[in-house]
Short mmCIF file of C-alpha atoms in Angstrom, two decimals:
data_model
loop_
_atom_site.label_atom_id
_atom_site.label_comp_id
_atom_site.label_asym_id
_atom_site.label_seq_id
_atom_site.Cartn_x
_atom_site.Cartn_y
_atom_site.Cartn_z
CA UNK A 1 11.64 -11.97 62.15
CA UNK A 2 13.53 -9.55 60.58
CA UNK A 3 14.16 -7.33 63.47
CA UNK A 4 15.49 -9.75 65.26
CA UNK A 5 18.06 -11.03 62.43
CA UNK A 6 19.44 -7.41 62.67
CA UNK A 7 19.96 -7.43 66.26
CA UNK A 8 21.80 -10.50 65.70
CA UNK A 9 24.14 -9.20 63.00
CA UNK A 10 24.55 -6.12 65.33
CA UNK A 11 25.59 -7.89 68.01
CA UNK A 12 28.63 -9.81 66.67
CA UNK A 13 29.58 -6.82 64.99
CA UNK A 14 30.00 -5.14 68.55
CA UNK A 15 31.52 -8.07 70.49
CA UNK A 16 34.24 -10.74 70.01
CA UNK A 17 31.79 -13.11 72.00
CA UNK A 18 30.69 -16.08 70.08
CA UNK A 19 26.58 -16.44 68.97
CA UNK A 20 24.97 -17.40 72.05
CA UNK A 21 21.36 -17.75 70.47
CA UNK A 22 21.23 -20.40 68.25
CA UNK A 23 16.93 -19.82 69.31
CA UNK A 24 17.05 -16.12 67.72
CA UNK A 25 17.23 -17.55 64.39
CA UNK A 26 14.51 -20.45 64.80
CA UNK A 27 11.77 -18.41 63.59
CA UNK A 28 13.42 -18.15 60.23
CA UNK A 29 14.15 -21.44 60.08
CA UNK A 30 10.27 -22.63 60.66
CA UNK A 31 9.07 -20.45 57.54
CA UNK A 32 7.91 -22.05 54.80
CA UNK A 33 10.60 -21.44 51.82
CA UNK A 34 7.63 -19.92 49.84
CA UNK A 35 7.02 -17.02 52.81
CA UNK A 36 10.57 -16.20 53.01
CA UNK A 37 10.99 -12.75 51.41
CA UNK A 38 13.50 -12.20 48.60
CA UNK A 39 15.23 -9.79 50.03
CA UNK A 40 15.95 -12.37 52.61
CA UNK A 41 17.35 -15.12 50.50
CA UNK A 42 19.44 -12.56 48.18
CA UNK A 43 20.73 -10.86 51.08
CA UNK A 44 23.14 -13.91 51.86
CA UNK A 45 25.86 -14.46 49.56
CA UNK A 46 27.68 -17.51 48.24
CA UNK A 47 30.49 -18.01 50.01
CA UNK A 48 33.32 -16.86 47.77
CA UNK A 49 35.59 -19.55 45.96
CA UNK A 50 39.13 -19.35 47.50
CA UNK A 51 41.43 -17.36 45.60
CA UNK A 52 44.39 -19.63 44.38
CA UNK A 53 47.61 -19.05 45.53
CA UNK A 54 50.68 -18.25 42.59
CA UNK A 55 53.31 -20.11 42.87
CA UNK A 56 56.05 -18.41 44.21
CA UNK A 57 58.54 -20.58 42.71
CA UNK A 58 57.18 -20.28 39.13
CA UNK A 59 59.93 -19.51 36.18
CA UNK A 60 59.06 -18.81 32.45
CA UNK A 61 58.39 -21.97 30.53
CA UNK A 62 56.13 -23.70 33.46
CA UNK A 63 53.51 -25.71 31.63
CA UNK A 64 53.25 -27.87 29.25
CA UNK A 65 53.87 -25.25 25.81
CA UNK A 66 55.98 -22.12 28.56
CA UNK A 67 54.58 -19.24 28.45
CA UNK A 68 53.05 -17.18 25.30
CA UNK A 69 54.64 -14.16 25.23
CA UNK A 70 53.14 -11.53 22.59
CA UNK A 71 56.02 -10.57 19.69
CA UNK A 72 58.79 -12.51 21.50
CA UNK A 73 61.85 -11.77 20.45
CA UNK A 74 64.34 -14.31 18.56
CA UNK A 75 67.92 -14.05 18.86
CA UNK A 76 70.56 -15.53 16.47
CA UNK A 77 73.68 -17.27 17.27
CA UNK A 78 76.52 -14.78 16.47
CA UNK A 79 79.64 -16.47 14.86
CA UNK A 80 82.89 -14.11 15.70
CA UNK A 81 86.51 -14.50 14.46
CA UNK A 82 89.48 -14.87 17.00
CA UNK A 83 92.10 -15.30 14.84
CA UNK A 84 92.66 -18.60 15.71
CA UNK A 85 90.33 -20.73 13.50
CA UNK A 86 93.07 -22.13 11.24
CA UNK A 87 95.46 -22.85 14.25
CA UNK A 88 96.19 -26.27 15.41
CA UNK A 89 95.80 -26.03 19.41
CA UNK A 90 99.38 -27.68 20.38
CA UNK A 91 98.77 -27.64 24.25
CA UNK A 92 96.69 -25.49 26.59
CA UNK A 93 96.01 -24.96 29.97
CA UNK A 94 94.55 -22.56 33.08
CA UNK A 95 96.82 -20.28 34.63
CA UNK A 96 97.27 -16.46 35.66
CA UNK A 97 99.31 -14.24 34.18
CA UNK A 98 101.22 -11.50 35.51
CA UNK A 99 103.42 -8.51 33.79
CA UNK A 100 106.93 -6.47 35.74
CA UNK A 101 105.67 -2.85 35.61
CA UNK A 102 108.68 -0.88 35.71
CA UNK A 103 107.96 2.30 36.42
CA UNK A 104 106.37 0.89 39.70
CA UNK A 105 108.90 -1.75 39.89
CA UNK A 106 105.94 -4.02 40.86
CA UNK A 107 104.25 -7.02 39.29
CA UNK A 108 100.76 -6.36 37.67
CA UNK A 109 98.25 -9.24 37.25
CA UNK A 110 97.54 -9.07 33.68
CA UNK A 111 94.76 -11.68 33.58
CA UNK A 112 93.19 -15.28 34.20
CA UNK A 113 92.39 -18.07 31.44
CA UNK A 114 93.31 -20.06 29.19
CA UNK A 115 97.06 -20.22 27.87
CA UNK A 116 97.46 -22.09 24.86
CA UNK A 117 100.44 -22.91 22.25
CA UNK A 118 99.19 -22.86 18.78
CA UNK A 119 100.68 -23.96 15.48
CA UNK A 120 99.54 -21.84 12.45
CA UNK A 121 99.85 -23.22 9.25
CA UNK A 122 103.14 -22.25 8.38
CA UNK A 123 104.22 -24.16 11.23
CA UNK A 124 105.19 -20.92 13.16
CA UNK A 125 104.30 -21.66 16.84
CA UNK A 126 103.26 -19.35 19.31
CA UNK A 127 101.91 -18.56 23.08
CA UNK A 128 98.50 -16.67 23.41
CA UNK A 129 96.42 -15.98 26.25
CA UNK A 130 92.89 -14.38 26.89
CA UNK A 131 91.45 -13.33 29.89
CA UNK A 132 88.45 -14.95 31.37
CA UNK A 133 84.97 -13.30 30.18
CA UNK A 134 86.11 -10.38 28.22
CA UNK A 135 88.41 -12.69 26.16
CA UNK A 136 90.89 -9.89 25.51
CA UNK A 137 94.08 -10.80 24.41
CA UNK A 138 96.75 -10.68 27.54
CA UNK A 139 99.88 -12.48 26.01
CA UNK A 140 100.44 -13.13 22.20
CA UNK A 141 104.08 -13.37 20.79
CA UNK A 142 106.03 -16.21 19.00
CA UNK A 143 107.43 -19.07 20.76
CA UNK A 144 111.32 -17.90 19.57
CA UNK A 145 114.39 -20.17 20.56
CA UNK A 146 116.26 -17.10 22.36
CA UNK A 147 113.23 -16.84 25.30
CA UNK A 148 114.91 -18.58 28.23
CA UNK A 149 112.19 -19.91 30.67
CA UNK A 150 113.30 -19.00 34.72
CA UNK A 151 112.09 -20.50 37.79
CA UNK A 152 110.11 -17.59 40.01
CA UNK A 153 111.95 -17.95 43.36
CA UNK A 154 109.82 -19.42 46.01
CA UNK A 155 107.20 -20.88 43.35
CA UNK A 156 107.89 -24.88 42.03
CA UNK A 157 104.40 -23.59 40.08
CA UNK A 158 105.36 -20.48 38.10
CA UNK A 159 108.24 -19.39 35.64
CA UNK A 160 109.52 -15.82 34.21
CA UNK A 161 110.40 -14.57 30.79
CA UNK A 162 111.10 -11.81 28.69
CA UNK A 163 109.82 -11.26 25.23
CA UNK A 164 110.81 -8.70 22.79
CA UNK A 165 107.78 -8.10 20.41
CA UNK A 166 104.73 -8.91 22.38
CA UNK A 167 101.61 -8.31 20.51
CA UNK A 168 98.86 -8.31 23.76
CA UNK A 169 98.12 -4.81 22.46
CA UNK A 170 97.78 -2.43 19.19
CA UNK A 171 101.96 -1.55 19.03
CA UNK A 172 104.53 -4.37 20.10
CA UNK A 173 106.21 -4.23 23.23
CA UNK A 174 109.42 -5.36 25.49
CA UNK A 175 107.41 -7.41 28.03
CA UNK A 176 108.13 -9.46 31.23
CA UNK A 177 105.89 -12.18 31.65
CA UNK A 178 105.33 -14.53 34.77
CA UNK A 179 102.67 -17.18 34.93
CA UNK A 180 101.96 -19.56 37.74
CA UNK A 181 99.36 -22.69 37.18
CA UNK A 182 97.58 -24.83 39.59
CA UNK A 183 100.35 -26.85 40.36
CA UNK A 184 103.60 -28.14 39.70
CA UNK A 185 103.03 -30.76 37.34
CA UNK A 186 101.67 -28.52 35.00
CA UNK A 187 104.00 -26.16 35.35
CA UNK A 188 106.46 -28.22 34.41
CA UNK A 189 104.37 -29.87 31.69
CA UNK A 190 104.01 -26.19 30.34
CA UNK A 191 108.06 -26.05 29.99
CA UNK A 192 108.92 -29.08 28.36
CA UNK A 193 105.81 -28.04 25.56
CA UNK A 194 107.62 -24.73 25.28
CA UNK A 195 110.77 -25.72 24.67
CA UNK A 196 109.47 -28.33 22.23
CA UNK A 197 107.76 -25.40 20.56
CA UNK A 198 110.98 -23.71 20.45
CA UNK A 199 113.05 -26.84 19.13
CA UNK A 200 110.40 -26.46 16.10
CA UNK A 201 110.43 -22.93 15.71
CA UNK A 202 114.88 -23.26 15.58
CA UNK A 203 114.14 -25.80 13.07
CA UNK A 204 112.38 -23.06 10.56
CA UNK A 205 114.88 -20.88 10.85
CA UNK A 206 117.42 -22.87 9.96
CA UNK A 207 115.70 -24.30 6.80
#
């Protein structure tokens, strides 16, 4: 019986044909289970438990509780000062900002964000800007009465300006400013805020 279980095994090893002697085996099949050897019945393995896919789509925190991550490190919420905490926020809106370079006689983009007008708590108004992400300042002077507000030809979206004093960077300097917003209404909301903010700012002086 056992010789003939080899041949078997041999056979299917050799050829891609299917078993085609069902009748080889029979002998083995009419032993009694106390004859069989124990070589025999070891010799045939369990077959194996099917190993259980991962899921491919799996993120940190699946499960009930996440993960449990060994000395997992906890962060802190850090609190830092822009300056403008004791600022009322007067008006504020998207827009881009460009600067007249004039050695190259060009415009610059200075940066995208958030423009705002903000009153401090002497009532001094002024315009700041920070660019998107890095948050670094791109436009920060005083809204002052002289600054005369120009249409940029060919835009109903964007206006010109000059400012003596701007503090974007470490020293002051003489800047010209354009900014265009998403539209026109805004735009045009932006210049009657302005010149509101300059009314006010007149006012002070003049006190």
């Amino acid at each position: 019986a056992k010789e003939e279980v080899s041949i078997f095994f041999r056979g299917t090893d050799m050829a891609d044909t299917a078993p085609t002697a069902p009748e080889a085996t029979a002998p083995e099949t009419q032993a009694k289970p106390e004859e069989a050897p124990a070589a025999e019945t070891a010799s045939t393995p369990a077959p194996a438990e099917p190993a259980k896919e991962e899921d491919a789509e799996a993120t940190p925190g699946d499960g009930e509780d996440g993960p449990k991550i060994e000395g997992e490190a906890k962060f802190q919420a850090v609190v830092t000062s822009t300056g403008e905490e004791s600022e009322e926020v007067v008006w504020k809106r998207r827009a881009k900002l460009f600067r007249f370079d004039k050695d190259t006689n060009q415009w610059k983009e200075r940066g995208t964000g958030e423009v705002k007008i903000l009153k401090s708590v002497e009532d001094k108004l002024r315009l700041l800007m920070r660019r998107d992400g890095t948050l670094k300042i791109c436009c920060n002077h005083l809204v002052l009465p002289a600054i005369e507000l120009k249409p940029n030809i060919g835009s109903d979206r964007s206006w010109v300006w000059s400012v003596a004093g701007d503090l974007s960077e470490d020293e002051p300097t003489d800047e010209v400013f354009a900014i265009r917003f998403q539209n026109a209404d805004i735009a045009n909301e932006f210049k009657t805020q302005f010149e509101e903010a300059q009314k006010a700012m007149a006012s002070l002086t003049s006190s």
